[in-house]
CSV table of C-alpha atoms and ligand atoms in Angstrom, one decimal:
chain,number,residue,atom,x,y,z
A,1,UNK,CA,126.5,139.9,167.5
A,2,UNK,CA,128.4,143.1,169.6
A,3,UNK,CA,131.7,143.3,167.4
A,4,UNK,CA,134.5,145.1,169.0
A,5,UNK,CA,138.3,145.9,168.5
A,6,UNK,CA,138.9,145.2,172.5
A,7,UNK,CA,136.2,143.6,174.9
A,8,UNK,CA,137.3,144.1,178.7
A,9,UNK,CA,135.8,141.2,181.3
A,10,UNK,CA,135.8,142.7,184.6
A,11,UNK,CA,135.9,146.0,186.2
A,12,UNK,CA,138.3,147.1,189.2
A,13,UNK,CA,141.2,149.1,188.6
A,14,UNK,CA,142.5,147.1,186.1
A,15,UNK,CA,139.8,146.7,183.7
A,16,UNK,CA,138.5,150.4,184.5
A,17,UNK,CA,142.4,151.5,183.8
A,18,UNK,CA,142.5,149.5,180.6
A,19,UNK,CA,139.4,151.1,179.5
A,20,UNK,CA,140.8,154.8,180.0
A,21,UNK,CA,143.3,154.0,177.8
A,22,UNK,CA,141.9,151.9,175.1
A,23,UNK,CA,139.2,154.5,174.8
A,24,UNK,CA,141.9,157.1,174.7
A,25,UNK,CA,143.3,155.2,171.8
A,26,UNK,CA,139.9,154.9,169.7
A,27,UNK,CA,139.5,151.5,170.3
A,28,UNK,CA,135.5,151.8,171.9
A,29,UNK,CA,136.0,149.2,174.3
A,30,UNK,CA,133.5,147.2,175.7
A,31,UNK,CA,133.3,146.6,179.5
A,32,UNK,CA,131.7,143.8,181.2
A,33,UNK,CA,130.9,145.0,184.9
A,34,UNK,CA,129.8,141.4,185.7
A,35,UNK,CA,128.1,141.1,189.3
A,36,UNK,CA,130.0,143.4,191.1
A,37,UNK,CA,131.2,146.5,189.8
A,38,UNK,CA,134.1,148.2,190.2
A,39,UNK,CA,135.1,144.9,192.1
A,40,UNK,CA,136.8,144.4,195.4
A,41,UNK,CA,137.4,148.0,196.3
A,42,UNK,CA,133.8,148.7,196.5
A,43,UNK,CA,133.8,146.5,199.5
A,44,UNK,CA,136.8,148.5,201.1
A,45,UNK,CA,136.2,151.8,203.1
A,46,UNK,CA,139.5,154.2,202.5
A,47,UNK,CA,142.1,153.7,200.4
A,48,UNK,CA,144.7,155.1,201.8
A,49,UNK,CA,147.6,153.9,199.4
A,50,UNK,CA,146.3,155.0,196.2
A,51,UNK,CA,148.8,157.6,195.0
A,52,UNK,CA,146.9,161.2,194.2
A,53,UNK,CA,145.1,161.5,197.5
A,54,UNK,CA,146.6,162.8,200.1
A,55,UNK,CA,143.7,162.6,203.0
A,56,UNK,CA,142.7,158.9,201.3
A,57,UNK,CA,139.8,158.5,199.1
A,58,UNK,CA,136.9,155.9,199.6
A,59,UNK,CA,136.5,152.4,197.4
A,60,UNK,CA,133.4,153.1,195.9
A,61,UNK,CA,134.2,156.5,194.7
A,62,UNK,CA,137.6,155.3,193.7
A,63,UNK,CA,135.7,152.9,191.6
A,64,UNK,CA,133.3,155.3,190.3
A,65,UNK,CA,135.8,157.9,189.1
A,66,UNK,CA,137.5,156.0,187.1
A,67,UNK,CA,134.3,154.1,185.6
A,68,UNK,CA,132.9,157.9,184.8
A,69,UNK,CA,136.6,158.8,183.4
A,70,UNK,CA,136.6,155.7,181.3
A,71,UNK,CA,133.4,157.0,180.0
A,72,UNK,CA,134.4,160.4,179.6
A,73,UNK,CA,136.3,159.0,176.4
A,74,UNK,CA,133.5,156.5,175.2
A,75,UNK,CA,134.1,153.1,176.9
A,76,UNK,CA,131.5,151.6,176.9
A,77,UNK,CA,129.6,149.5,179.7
A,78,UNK,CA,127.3,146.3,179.8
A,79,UNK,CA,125.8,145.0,182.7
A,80,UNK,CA,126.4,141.3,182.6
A,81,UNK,CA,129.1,138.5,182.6
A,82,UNK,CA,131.3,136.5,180.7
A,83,UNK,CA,130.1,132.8,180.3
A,84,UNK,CA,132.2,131.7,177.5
A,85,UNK,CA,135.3,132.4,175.8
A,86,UNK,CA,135.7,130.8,172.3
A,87,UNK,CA,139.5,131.9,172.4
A,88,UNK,CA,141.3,129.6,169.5
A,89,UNK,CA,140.0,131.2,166.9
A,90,UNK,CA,140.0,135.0,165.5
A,91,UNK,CA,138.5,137.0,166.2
A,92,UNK,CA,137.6,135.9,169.6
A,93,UNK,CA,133.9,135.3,170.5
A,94,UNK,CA,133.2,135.9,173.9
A,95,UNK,CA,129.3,134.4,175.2
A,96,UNK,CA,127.5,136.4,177.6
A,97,UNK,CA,125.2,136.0,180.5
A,98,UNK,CA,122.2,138.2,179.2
A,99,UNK,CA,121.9,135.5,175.6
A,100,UNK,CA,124.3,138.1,173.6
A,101,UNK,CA,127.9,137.2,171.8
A,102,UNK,CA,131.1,139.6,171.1
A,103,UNK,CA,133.1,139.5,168.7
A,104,UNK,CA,136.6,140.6,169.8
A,105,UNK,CA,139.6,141.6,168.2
A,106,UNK,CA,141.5,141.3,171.3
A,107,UNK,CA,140.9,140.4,174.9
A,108,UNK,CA,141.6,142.1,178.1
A,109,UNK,CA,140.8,139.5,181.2
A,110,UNK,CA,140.4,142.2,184.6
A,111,UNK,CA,138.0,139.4,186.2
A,112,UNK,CA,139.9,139.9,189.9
A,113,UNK,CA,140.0,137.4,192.7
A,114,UNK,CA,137.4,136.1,194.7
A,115,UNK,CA,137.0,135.3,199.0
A,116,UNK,CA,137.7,131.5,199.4
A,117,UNK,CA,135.7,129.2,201.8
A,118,UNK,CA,136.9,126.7,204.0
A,119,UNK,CA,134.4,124.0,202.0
A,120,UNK,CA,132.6,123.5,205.5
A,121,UNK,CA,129.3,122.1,205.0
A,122,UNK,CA,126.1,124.9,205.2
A,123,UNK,CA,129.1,127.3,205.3
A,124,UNK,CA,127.5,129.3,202.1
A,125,UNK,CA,123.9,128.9,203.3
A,126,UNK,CA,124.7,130.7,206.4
A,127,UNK,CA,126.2,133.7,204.2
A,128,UNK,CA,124.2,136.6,205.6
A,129,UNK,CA,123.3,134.5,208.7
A,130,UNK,CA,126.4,134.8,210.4
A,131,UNK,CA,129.0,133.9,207.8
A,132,UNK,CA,130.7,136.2,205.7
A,133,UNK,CA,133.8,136.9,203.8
A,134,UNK,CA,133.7,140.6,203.8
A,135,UNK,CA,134.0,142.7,206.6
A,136,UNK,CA,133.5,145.9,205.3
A,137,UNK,CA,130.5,145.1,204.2
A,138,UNK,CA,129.2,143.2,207.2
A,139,UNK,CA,130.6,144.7,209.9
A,140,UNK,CA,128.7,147.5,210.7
A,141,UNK,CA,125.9,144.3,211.9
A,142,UNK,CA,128.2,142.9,214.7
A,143,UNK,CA,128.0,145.9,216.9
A,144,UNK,CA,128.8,145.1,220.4
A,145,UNK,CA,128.8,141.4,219.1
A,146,UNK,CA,131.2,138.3,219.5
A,147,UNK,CA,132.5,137.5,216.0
A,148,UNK,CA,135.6,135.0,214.8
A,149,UNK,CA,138.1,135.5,211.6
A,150,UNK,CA,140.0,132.7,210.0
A,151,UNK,CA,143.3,133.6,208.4
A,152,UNK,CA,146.6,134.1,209.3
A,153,UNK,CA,147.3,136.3,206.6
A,154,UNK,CA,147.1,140.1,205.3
A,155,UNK,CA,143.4,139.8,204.9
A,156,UNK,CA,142.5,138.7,207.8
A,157,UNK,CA,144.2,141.0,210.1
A,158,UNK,CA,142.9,143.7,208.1
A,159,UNK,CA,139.2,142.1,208.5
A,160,UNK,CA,140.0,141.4,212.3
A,161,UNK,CA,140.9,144.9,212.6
A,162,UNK,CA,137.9,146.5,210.8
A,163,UNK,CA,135.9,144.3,212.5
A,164,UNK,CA,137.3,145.0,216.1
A,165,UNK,CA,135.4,148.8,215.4
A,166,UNK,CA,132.2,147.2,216.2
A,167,UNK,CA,132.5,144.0,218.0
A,168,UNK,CA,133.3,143.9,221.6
A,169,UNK,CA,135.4,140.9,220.8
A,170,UNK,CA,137.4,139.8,217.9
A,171,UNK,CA,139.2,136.3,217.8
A,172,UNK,CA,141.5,135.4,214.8
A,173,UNK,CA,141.8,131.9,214.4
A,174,UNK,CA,145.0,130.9,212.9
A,175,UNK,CA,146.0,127.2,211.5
A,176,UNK,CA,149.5,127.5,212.7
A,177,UNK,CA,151.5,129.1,215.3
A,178,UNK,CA,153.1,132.0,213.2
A,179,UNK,CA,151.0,134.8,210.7
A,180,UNK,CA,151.8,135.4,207.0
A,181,UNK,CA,151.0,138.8,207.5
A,182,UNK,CA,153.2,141.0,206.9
A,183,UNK,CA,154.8,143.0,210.0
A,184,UNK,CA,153.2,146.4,210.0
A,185,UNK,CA,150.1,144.5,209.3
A,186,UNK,CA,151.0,142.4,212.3
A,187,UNK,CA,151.7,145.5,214.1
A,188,UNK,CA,148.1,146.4,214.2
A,189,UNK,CA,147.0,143.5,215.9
A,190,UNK,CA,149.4,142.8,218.7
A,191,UNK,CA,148.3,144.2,222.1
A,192,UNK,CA,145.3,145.4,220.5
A,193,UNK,CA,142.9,145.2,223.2
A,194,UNK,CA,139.8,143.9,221.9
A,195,UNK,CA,141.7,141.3,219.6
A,196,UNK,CA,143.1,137.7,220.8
A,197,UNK,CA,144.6,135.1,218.5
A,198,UNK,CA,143.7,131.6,218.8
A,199,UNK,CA,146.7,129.8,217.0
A,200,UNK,CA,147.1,126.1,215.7
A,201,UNK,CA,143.1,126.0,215.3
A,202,UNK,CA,141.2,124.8,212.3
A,203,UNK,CA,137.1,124.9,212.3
A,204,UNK,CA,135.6,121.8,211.7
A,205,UNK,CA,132.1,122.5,212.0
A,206,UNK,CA,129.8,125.5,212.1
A,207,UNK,CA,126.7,125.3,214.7
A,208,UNK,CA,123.6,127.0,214.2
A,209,UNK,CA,119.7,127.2,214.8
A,210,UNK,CA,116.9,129.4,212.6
A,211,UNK,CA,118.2,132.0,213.4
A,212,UNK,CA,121.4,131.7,212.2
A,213,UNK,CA,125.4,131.1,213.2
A,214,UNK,CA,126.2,130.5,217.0
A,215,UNK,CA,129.0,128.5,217.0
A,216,UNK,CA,132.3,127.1,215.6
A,217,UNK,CA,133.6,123.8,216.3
A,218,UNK,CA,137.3,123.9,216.6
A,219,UNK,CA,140.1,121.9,216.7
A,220,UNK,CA,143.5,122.4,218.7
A,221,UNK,CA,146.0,121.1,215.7
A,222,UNK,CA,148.8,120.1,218.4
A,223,UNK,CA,146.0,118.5,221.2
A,224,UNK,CA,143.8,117.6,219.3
A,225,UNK,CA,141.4,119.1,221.6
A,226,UNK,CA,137.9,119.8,220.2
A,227,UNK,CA,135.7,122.5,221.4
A,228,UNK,CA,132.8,124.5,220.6
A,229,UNK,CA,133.2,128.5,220.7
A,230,UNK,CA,130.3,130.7,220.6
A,231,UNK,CA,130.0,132.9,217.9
A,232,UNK,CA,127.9,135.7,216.5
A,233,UNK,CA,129.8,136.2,213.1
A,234,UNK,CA,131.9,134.5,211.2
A,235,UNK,CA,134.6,135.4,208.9
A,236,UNK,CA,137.0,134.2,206.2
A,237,UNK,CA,140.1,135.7,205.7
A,238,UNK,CA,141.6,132.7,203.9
A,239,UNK,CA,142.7,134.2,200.6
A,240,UNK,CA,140.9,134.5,197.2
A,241,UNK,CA,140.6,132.6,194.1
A,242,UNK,CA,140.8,134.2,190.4
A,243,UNK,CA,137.6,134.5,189.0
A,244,UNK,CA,138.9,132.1,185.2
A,245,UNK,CA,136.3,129.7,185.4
A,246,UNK,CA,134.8,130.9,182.3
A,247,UNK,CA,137.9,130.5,180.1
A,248,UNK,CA,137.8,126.5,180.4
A,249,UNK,CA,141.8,126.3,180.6
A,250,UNK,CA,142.6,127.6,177.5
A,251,UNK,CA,144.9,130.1,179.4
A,252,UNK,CA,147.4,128.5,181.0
A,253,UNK,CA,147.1,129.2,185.1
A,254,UNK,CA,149.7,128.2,187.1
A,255,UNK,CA,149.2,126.1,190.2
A,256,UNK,CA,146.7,128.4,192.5
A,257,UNK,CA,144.7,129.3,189.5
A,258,UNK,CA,146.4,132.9,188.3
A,259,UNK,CA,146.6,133.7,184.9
A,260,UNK,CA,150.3,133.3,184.1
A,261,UNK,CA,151.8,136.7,182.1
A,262,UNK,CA,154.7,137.6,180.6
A,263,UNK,CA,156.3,140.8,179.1
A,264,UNK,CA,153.6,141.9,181.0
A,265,UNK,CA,150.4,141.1,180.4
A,266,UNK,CA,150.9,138.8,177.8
A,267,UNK,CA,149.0,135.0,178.2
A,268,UNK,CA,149.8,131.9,176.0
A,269,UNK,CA,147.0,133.1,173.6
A,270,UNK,CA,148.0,135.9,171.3
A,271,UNK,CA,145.6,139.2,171.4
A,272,UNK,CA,144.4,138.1,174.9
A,273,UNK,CA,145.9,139.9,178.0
A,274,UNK,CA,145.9,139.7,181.8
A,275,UNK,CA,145.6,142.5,184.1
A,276,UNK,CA,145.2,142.4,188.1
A,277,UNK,CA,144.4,140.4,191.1
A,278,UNK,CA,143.1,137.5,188.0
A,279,UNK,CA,147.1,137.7,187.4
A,280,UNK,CA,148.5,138.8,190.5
A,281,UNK,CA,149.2,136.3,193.2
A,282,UNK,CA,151.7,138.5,194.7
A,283,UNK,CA,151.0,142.0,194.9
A,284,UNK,CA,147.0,142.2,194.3
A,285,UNK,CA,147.5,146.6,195.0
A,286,UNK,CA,144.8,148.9,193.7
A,287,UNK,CA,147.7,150.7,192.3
A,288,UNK,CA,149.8,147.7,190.9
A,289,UNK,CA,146.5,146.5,189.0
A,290,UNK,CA,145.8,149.6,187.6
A,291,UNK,CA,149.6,149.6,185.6
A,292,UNK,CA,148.7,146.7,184.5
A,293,UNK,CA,145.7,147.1,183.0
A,294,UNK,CA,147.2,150.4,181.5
A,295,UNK,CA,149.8,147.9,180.3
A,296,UNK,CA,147.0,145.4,179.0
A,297,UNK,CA,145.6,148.6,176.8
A,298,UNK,CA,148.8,149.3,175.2
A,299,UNK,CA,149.5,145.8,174.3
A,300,UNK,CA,146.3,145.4,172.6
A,301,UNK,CA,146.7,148.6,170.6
A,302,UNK,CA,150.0,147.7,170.0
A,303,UNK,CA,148.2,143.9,168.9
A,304,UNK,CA,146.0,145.4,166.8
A,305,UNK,CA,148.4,147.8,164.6
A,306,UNK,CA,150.2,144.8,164.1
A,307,UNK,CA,147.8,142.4,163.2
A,308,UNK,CA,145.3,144.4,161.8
A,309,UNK,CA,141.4,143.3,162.3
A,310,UNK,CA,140.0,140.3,160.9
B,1,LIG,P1,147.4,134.8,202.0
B,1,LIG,O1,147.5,133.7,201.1
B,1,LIG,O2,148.6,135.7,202.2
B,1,LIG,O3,147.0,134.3,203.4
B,1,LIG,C1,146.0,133.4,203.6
B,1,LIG,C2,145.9,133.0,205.1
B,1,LIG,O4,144.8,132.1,205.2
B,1,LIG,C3,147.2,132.2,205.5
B,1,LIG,O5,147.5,132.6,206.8
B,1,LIG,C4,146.8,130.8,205.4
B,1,LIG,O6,147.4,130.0,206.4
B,1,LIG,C5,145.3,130.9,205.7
B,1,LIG,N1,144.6,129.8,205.1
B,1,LIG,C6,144.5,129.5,203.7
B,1,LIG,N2,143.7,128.5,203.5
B,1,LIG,C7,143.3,128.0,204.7
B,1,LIG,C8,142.5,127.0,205.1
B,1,LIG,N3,141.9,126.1,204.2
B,1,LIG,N4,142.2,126.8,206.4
B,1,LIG,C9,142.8,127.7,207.3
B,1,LIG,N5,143.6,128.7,207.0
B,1,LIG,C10,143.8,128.9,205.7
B,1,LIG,O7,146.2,135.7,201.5
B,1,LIG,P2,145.7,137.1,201.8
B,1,LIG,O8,144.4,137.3,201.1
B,1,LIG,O9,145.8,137.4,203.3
B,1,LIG,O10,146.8,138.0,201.1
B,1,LIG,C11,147.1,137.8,199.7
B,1,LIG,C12,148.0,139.0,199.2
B,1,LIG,O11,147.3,140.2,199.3
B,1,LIG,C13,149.3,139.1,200.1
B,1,LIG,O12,150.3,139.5,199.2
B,1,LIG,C14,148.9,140.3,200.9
B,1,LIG,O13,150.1,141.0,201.4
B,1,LIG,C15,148.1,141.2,200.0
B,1,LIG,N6,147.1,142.0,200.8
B,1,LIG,C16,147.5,143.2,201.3
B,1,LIG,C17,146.7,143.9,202.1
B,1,LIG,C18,147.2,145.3,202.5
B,1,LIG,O14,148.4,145.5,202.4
B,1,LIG,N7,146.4,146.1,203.1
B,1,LIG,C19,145.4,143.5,202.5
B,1,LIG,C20,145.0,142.2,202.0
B,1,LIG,C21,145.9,141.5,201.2
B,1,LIG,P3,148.9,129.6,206.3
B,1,LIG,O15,149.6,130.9,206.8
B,1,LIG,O16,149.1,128.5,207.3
B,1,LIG,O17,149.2,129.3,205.0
């Protein structure tokens, strides 16, 4: 059994952030990277937003600064997942992938968000062959190529856009006849020459052979016109989910999933915090998730001083 006075589940800016400061403040956290460390921004090229760097600085080495600063101060980092939270009872016991068990004074939940799927059927077989929900990471493989995004919102424009670097055409396939983007986002997509927006258009179907995706089977919500449009790529820009399936609702979520908080990253459960995208319906920023996983970190200090160990 690992015992700790803070165990951290997930890495991204929050759950890097909280571990600055918690190993700052002597409290030798323990990190669980999970599957994909550093998260979501190591699937991003520059960030751009991220205050500190004037010309922009990349996702990955965003993500790896901060892991190496956390470090610095003696955080330290496991390579496997949360399976299990045992969170009524103190301290908390946390079950891991790799067979092993914490023992946790407090909690900090950093798990992020994950890409939703449209729930098509052989939609996640064909991930690789043609379907995708990450276009920074698959776009480079649709040079010159035809390829489709779903999503009206923020993330898809920002996929249709990445994507429209390499494909010769990009068409963004919208459910209704006005985006949720927001306008500058917008902005980028209008007029853009090698972009065209398909709207009141849900996918019913995905075609393909052995080698992969070819198609989409569409539907015209206000005809109800059904076609098939051929396809190279594929992909969704639908939103994500938060990544709580492992606490088995003792947290209370509230009705798309998200960990609810309040005076910041307080949950229902004493001792256990939220911090980012896991919490975040709203903003889901680099920057916004790394306050509050700072914020998490002081609130379990503070926790712990109060409360003492157990
Ligand atoms: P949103 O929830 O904002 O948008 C999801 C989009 O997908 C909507 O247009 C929605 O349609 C559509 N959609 C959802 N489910 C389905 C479905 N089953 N079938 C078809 N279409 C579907 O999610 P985003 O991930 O785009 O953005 C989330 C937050 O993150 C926002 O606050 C956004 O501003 C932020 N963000 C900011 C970025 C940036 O600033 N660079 C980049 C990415 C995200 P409908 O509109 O009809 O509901």
């Amino acid at each position: 059994m690992i015992k700790t006075d803070v165990v951290i589940i997930g890495t991204g800016p929050a759950g890097f952030t909280a571990a600055i400061y918690c190993a700052r403040a002597n409290m030798l956290p323990i990190v669980l990277e999970g599957h994909e460390p550093g998260g979501q921004l190591t699937t991003t090229t520059d960030v751009d937003n991220f205050p500190g760097f004037p010309d922009g600085i990349s996702g990955p080495v965003l993500m790896e600064n901060m892991r190496n600063q956390a470090k610095r101060f003696g955080a330290q980092f496991l390579q496997t997942m949360a399976i299990k939270a045992k969170l009524n009872t103190r301290p908390f016991i946390i079950d891991l992938e790799n067979g092993e068990q914490i023992e946790a004074q407090t909690v900090i939940i950093s798990t992020g968000a994950s890409a939703k799927y449209l729930g098509l059927a052989h939609e996640k077989e064909l991930i690789g062959k043609g379907v995708s929900a990450c276009a920074t990471c698959d776009g480079f493989f649709y040079k010159d190529k035809i390829v489709h995004v779903a999503g009206g919102g923020d993330t898809a424009i920002e996929e249709a856009t990445f994507l429209a670097k390499f494909a010769s055409q990009v068409y963004l396939i919208h459910r209704r006849d006005k985006l949720r983007a927001s306008k500058p986002m917008q902005q980028r997509i209008f007029n853009h020459p090698k972009i065209e927006i398909i709207w009141n258009t849900i996918i019913k179907e995905l075609k393909f052979d052995n080698q992969g995706l070819n198609g989409l089977l569409v539907e015209n919500t206000q005809t109800k016109e059904t076609t098939v449009r051929k396809t190279d790529g594929f992909f969704l820009g639908i939103g994500h989910q938060p990544n709580t399936a492992f606490l088995d609702n003792q947290i209370t979520l509230n009705e798309q999933g998200f960990i609810v908080t309040q005076n910041g990253p307080c949950t229902n459960i004493p001792g256990v915090f939220a911090a980012g995208d896991v919490q975040d319906p709203y903003y889901r920023q680099a920057i916004s998730a790394a306050g509050s996983g700072c914020m998490s970190a002081i609130k379990a200090e503070k926790y712990l001083e109060e409360h003492g160990r157990i």
